[in-house]
Coordinates of C-alpha atoms in Angstrom, one line a residue:
M24 CA 7.6 18.9 16.2
L25 CA 7.9 18.0 12.5
N26 CA 5.2 20.3 11.2
R27 CA 6.6 22.2 8.3
L28 CA 7.1 19.6 5.6
L29 CA 8.7 19.8 2.1
V30 CA 7.5 16.8 0.1
T31 CA 9.6 16.3 -3.1
G32 CA 7.8 14.5 -5.9
G33 CA 4.5 15.3 -4.2
A34 CA 2.5 15.4 -7.4
G35 CA 3.4 11.8 -8.2
F36 CA 1.6 8.6 -7.2
I37 CA 2.9 7.8 -3.7
G38 CA 3.9 11.4 -2.9
A39 CA 0.4 12.8 -3.6
N40 CA -1.3 10.1 -1.6
F41 CA 1.1 10.9 1.3
V42 CA 0.2 14.6 1.1
L43 CA -3.5 13.9 1.1
H44 CA -3.2 11.6 4.1
W45 CA -0.8 13.8 6.0
L46 CA -3.0 17.0 5.7
Q47 CA -6.1 15.0 6.7
Q48 CA -4.4 13.6 9.8
H49 CA -2.3 16.7 10.7
P50 CA -4.4 19.8 9.7
N51 CA -2.2 22.1 11.7
S52 CA 0.9 21.2 9.7
E53 CA 2.2 23.2 6.7
V54 CA 3.0 21.2 3.6
T55 CA 5.0 22.4 0.6
V56 CA 5.2 20.2 -2.5
L57 CA 8.2 20.5 -4.8
D58 CA 7.7 18.8 -8.1
V59 CA 9.2 19.2 -11.6
L60 CA 6.0 17.8 -13.1
S61 CA 7.8 15.3 -15.4
Y62 CA 5.7 12.8 -17.3
A63 CA 4.6 11.0 -14.1
G64 CA 3.9 14.1 -12.1
N65 CA 0.3 15.3 -12.2
R66 CA -0.9 18.5 -10.5
S67 CA -4.5 17.3 -10.5
N68 CA -3.5 14.6 -8.0
L69 CA -3.5 17.4 -5.4
H70 CA -6.7 19.1 -6.3
Q71 CA -8.3 18.1 -3.0
V72 CA -5.8 20.3 -1.0
E73 CA -4.9 23.0 -3.5
T74 CA -7.1 25.6 -1.8
L75 CA -5.9 24.9 1.8
E76 CA -4.0 27.8 3.4
N77 CA -1.4 25.4 4.9
F78 CA -0.6 23.9 1.5
S79 CA 1.6 25.3 -1.3
F80 CA 3.0 24.0 -4.5
V81 CA 6.3 24.9 -6.1
H82 CA 7.1 23.8 -9.7
G83 CA 10.8 23.1 -9.6
D84 CA 13.7 20.7 -9.8
I85 CA 15.5 19.0 -6.9
C86 CA 18.7 19.5 -8.9
D87 CA 18.3 23.3 -8.6
Q88 CA 20.5 24.0 -5.5
A89 CA 19.6 27.7 -5.3
L90 CA 15.9 27.0 -5.4
L91 CA 16.2 24.3 -2.7
E92 CA 18.1 26.6 -0.3
E93 CA 15.8 29.5 -0.8
L94 CA 12.7 27.3 -0.4
L95 CA 13.9 25.6 2.8
K96 CA 14.8 29.0 4.3
Q97 CA 11.6 30.8 3.1
K98 CA 9.3 28.1 4.4
A99 CA 11.4 27.3 7.5
I100 CA 11.1 23.7 6.6
N101 CA 11.9 21.2 9.4
C102 CA 11.1 18.0 7.7
I103 CA 11.9 16.8 4.1
V104 CA 10.0 13.7 2.8
H105 CA 11.9 12.8 -0.3
F106 CA 9.8 10.9 -2.9
A107 CA 11.1 12.5 -6.1
A108 CA 12.8 9.9 -8.2
E109 CA 12.8 8.3 -11.6
S110 CA 11.3 4.9 -10.9
H111 CA 10.6 2.8 -13.9
V112 CA 13.0 -0.1 -14.5
D113 CA 12.4 -0.3 -18.3
R114 CA 13.1 3.4 -18.7
S115 CA 16.3 3.1 -16.7
I116 CA 17.5 0.4 -19.0
N117 CA 17.0 2.6 -22.0
A118 CA 18.2 5.9 -20.5
P119 CA 20.3 5.4 -17.3
E120 CA 21.8 8.9 -17.3
T121 CA 18.4 10.4 -16.4
F122 CA 18.2 8.2 -13.4
I123 CA 21.7 9.1 -12.2
Q124 CA 21.0 12.8 -12.6
N125 CA 17.7 12.8 -10.8
N126 CA 18.0 10.1 -8.2
V127 CA 21.7 10.5 -7.3
V128 CA 22.6 14.1 -8.0
G129 CA 19.2 15.4 -7.0
T130 CA 19.3 13.6 -3.7
Q131 CA 22.8 15.0 -3.0
R132 CA 21.7 18.5 -3.6
L133 CA 18.7 18.2 -1.4
L134 CA 20.9 16.8 1.4
Q135 CA 23.3 19.6 0.9
A136 CA 20.6 22.2 1.1
A137 CA 19.2 20.6 4.3
K138 CA 22.7 20.5 5.9
K139 CA 23.2 24.2 5.1
L140 CA 19.9 25.2 6.7
W141 CA 19.8 22.9 9.6
L142 CA 23.4 22.5 10.6
D143 CA 25.5 25.2 9.0
N144 CA 23.3 28.3 9.5
S145 CA 24.8 30.6 12.1
D146 CA 21.4 31.8 13.4
K147 CA 21.2 28.9 15.9
N148 CA 18.1 30.2 17.7
K149 CA 16.1 30.1 14.5
Y150 CA 17.5 27.0 12.8
G151 CA 20.4 25.3 14.6
D152 CA 18.5 23.8 17.5
I153 CA 15.2 22.9 15.8
E154 CA 14.1 19.4 15.5
H155 CA 14.6 18.2 11.9
R156 CA 14.3 15.1 9.8
F157 CA 15.3 14.1 6.3
H158 CA 13.2 11.0 5.3
H159 CA 14.2 9.2 2.2
I160 CA 12.0 6.7 0.4
S161 CA 13.9 3.8 -1.1
T162 CA 12.8 0.4 -2.6
D163 CA 13.3 -3.3 -1.9
E164 CA 15.0 -3.5 -5.3
V165 CA 18.3 -2.2 -3.9
F166 CA 18.8 -5.6 -2.3
G167 CA 18.6 -7.5 -5.6
S168 CA 16.9 -10.8 -6.2
L169 CA 15.9 -13.6 -3.8
S170 CA 15.5 -17.3 -4.6
S171 CA 12.1 -18.8 -3.9
S172 CA 13.3 -20.3 -0.6
A173 CA 15.5 -17.5 0.7
P174 CA 14.4 -15.5 3.8
A175 CA 13.0 -12.0 3.2
F176 CA 15.3 -9.0 3.1
N177 CA 15.8 -7.2 6.4
E178 CA 17.1 -3.7 6.9
N179 CA 20.7 -4.9 7.1
S180 CA 20.6 -7.0 4.0
N181 CA 23.5 -6.5 1.5
Y182 CA 22.9 -4.2 -1.4
Q183 CA 22.9 -6.0 -4.8
P184 CA 21.1 -3.8 -7.3
N185 CA 20.5 -5.3 -10.7
S186 CA 19.2 -2.5 -12.8
P187 CA 20.2 1.1 -13.4
Y188 CA 17.1 2.2 -11.5
S189 CA 17.9 0.2 -8.4
A190 CA 21.6 1.1 -8.6
S191 CA 20.7 4.8 -8.7
K192 CA 18.4 4.3 -5.6
A193 CA 21.2 2.4 -3.8
A194 CA 23.6 5.3 -4.5
S195 CA 21.1 7.8 -3.1
D196 CA 20.5 5.6 0.0
H197 CA 24.3 5.6 0.6
L198 CA 24.4 9.4 0.4
V199 CA 21.6 9.7 3.0
R200 CA 23.6 7.5 5.3
A201 CA 26.8 9.4 4.7
Y202 CA 25.2 12.7 5.6
Q203 CA 23.9 11.2 8.8
Q204 CA 27.2 9.7 9.8
T205 CA 29.5 12.4 8.6
Y206 CA 27.6 15.6 9.4
G207 CA 25.0 14.5 11.9
L208 CA 22.0 15.3 9.7
K209 CA 19.0 13.5 11.2
C210 CA 17.9 11.1 8.5
S211 CA 15.6 8.1 8.3
L212 CA 15.0 5.7 5.4
S213 CA 12.3 3.3 4.4
Y214 CA 12.3 0.4 2.0
C215 CA 9.0 -0.5 0.4
S216 CA 7.7 -3.3 -1.7
N217 CA 5.6 -2.8 -4.9
N218 CA 2.8 -0.2 -4.5
Y219 CA -0.6 -0.1 -6.1
G220 CA -3.7 2.1 -5.7
P221 CA -5.3 5.2 -7.1
R222 CA -3.4 7.8 -9.1
Q223 CA -0.7 5.5 -10.2
F224 CA 0.8 6.4 -13.6
P225 CA -0.4 4.0 -16.3
E226 CA 3.0 2.6 -17.2
K227 CA 3.1 0.6 -13.9
L228 CA 1.8 -3.0 -14.0
I229 CA -1.6 -2.8 -12.3
P230 CA -2.9 0.3 -14.0
L231 CA -1.4 -0.9 -17.2
L232 CA -3.4 -4.1 -16.9
I233 CA -6.6 -2.2 -16.0
L234 CA -6.4 0.3 -18.9
N235 CA -5.4 -2.3 -21.4
I236 CA -8.4 -4.4 -20.5
L237 CA -10.6 -1.3 -20.9
Q238 CA -9.1 -0.8 -24.4
N239 CA -9.1 -4.5 -25.2
K240 CA -5.3 -4.5 -25.7
P241 CA -2.9 -7.4 -24.9
L242 CA -1.8 -7.9 -21.3
P243 CA 2.0 -8.3 -21.5
I244 CA 3.7 -10.7 -19.1
Y245 CA 7.5 -10.9 -19.0
G246 CA 8.9 -14.4 -19.5
D247 CA 7.1 -17.1 -17.7
G248 CA 5.3 -14.7 -15.3
Q249 CA 6.7 -16.6 -12.3
Q250 CA 8.4 -13.5 -10.8
I251 CA 7.3 -12.9 -7.2
R252 CA 6.6 -9.5 -5.7
D253 CA 5.2 -8.3 -2.4
W254 CA 2.3 -5.9 -3.0
I255 CA 1.3 -3.1 -0.6
H256 CA -1.6 -0.6 -1.1
V257 CA -0.3 2.9 -1.3
N258 CA -2.5 4.0 1.6
D259 CA -0.8 1.5 3.9
H260 CA 2.6 2.7 2.6
V261 CA 1.9 6.3 3.5
R262 CA 0.7 5.4 6.9
G263 CA 4.0 3.6 7.4
I264 CA 5.9 6.7 6.5
E265 CA 3.7 8.8 8.8
Q266 CA 4.6 6.4 11.7
I267 CA 8.3 6.7 10.9
L268 CA 8.1 10.5 11.1
L269 CA 6.1 10.4 14.3
N270 CA 7.8 7.5 16.1
G271 CA 10.8 6.4 14.1
K272 CA 14.4 7.2 15.1
A273 CA 16.9 9.2 13.2
G274 CA 19.6 7.0 11.8
Q275 CA 17.3 4.1 11.4
S276 CA 15.8 2.4 8.4
Y277 CA 12.5 0.5 8.2
N278 CA 10.9 -2.1 5.9
L279 CA 7.3 -1.3 4.9
G280 CA 5.5 -4.2 3.2
A281 CA 2.3 -6.1 3.2
N282 CA 3.7 -9.7 3.4
K283 CA 1.6 -10.5 0.4
E284 CA 3.9 -12.3 -2.1
I285 CA 2.3 -13.1 -5.4
K286 CA 3.5 -14.3 -8.7
N287 CA 3.1 -11.9 -11.6
I288 CA 0.9 -14.3 -13.6
D289 CA -1.3 -14.7 -10.5
L290 CA -1.5 -11.0 -10.1
V291 CA -2.6 -10.6 -13.7
S292 CA -5.2 -13.3 -13.2
A293 CA -6.5 -11.5 -10.1
V294 CA -6.9 -8.2 -12.0
C295 CA -8.7 -10.0 -14.8
K296 CA -11.1 -11.8 -12.4
S297 CA -11.9 -8.6 -10.6
M298 CA -12.5 -6.7 -13.9
D299 CA -14.9 -9.4 -15.1
Q300 CA -16.8 -9.4 -11.8
Q301 CA -17.1 -5.6 -11.8
F302 CA -18.4 -5.5 -15.4
A303 CA -20.9 -8.3 -14.6
A304 CA -22.1 -6.4 -11.5
N305 CA -22.5 -3.0 -13.1
K306 CA -23.9 -3.1 -16.7
N307 CA -23.2 0.7 -17.0
F308 CA -19.5 -0.1 -17.4
A309 CA -20.2 -1.9 -20.7
Q310 CA -21.8 1.4 -21.9
D311 CA -19.0 3.5 -20.6
F312 CA -16.2 1.3 -22.0
P313 CA -17.6 -0.4 -25.1
E314 CA -14.1 -1.2 -26.3
A315 CA -13.6 -3.6 -23.3
R316 CA -15.0 -6.5 -25.2
A317 CA -13.1 -9.2 -23.3
A318 CA -14.3 -7.8 -19.9
I319 CA -17.8 -7.4 -21.1
A320 CA -17.7 -11.1 -22.2
G321 CA -16.3 -12.1 -18.8
N322 CA -13.0 -13.3 -20.3
S323 CA -10.3 -10.7 -19.7
Q324 CA -7.7 -13.5 -19.3
S325 CA -7.9 -14.1 -23.1
L326 CA -5.9 -10.9 -23.5
I327 CA -2.8 -12.3 -21.7
R328 CA 0.3 -12.5 -23.8
H329 CA 3.8 -13.7 -22.7
I330 CA 6.6 -11.5 -24.1
Q331 CA 10.4 -11.7 -24.0
D332 CA 11.7 -11.2 -20.4
R333 CA 13.3 -8.0 -19.3
P334 CA 17.1 -7.9 -19.1
G335 CA 18.4 -8.6 -15.6
H336 CA 14.8 -9.2 -14.3
D337 CA 14.9 -9.9 -10.6
R338 CA 13.1 -13.1 -9.7
R339 CA 11.7 -12.3 -6.3
Y340 CA 11.5 -9.5 -3.7
A341 CA 10.3 -9.8 -0.2
L342 CA 10.7 -7.7 2.9
N343 CA 10.8 -8.7 6.6
T344 CA 8.7 -6.1 8.4
N345 CA 9.2 -7.2 12.0
K346 CA 11.2 -4.1 12.9
A347 CA 8.4 -1.7 11.7
K348 CA 5.8 -3.8 13.5
K349 CA 7.8 -3.9 16.8
E350 CA 9.1 -0.3 16.9
L351 CA 6.3 1.6 15.1
G352 CA 3.3 -0.7 15.6
F353 CA 3.0 -0.7 11.8
S354 CA 1.3 -3.4 9.7
S355 CA -0.7 -3.3 6.5
K356 CA -4.5 -3.1 6.9
I357 CA -5.8 -3.3 3.4
G358 CA -6.1 -6.9 2.1
F359 CA -5.0 -7.6 -1.4
E360 CA -8.4 -8.6 -2.8
Q361 CA -10.0 -5.5 -1.3
G362 CA -7.2 -3.3 -2.5
I363 CA -7.3 -4.6 -6.0
N364 CA -11.1 -4.2 -6.2
D365 CA -11.0 -0.7 -4.8
T366 CA -8.1 0.2 -7.2
I367 CA -10.0 -1.0 -10.2
N368 CA -13.1 0.8 -9.1
W369 CA -11.1 4.0 -8.8
Y370 CA -9.9 3.8 -12.4
L371 CA -13.4 2.8 -13.7
N372 CA -14.8 5.9 -12.0
N373 CA -12.0 8.4 -12.9
K374 CA -11.7 7.9 -16.6
T375 CA -11.1 11.6 -17.2
W376 CA -7.9 11.4 -15.1
W377 CA -6.2 8.6 -17.1
R378 CA -7.6 9.5 -20.5
T379 CA -6.0 12.9 -20.1
I380 CA -2.7 11.2 -19.4
L381 CA -3.0 8.7 -22.3
A382 CA -3.8 11.6 -24.7
V383 CA -0.5 13.3 -24.1
A384 CA 1.7 10.2 -23.5

């Protein structure tokens, strides 16, 4: 049974939501989070589980080979869920070396530590015969860009990354496959579409829009805003990962998406509409956020500004999720409108969380 988990990047957006979900659903498991607490890592994301006896936090780097080996051995880890990664495309364009180091080298060192513990250790009774799994979280961006009429990516689509970020994730995906094929390490992999939900770092599109509206700042839209993305609520994503760990097969990869394709400009409009509605329904928000003049006036869309497009900007992403539905019984449950409303409500009611981040950004 996969019941002693190491979650890398577990203080980040998706990682933290996974930890909260897993410990709620599997209270007899032991979970250790390893996180370097870079700018996007936030220890407060885990405050709900910090006092649990079956939870522990380690402040450390996945590139630290000695730390990884000692941690896996000490905790007798039998499942690694690997979220830790640099993930912002704009940052990768400006500083690609950081992405290579953390996403590629870090993944290789984690794989090597897992191999040493699970496959190379001579104490077969303690380690060699235990069930184990290395699950790697990837992204739909490794497949490149789709035309408007092209079928959605499946798990066997060709890799065609177009940014340093997606190239670094593609490289780490290949390493995971290589350790499975060469050494027999039991690995699985999931590709996911764009995530949104509570605890997402403010540089990402949806929280950026929310917080800019609250501060009456412009809402930047790359180019014509016609880029298309599939959006999945983070709670659906972590349920999908849970299903892969429980029912997925080693050596397999799975697409996790919501089949909700939407143009960026339409997404921005949806966020503006929901913000205006929430301010209209709750007059206290005008008192809490007096700077949000456009939302108070019911005209958040007036803040939209088109800016120069990002270099190499992919036009469309979409994932075919038939395999996950057939083999895992997985499908998204949270509708886009509900998810956006709930996400906005979370940010409106957790201003201390994001104000602390903005104060040190």
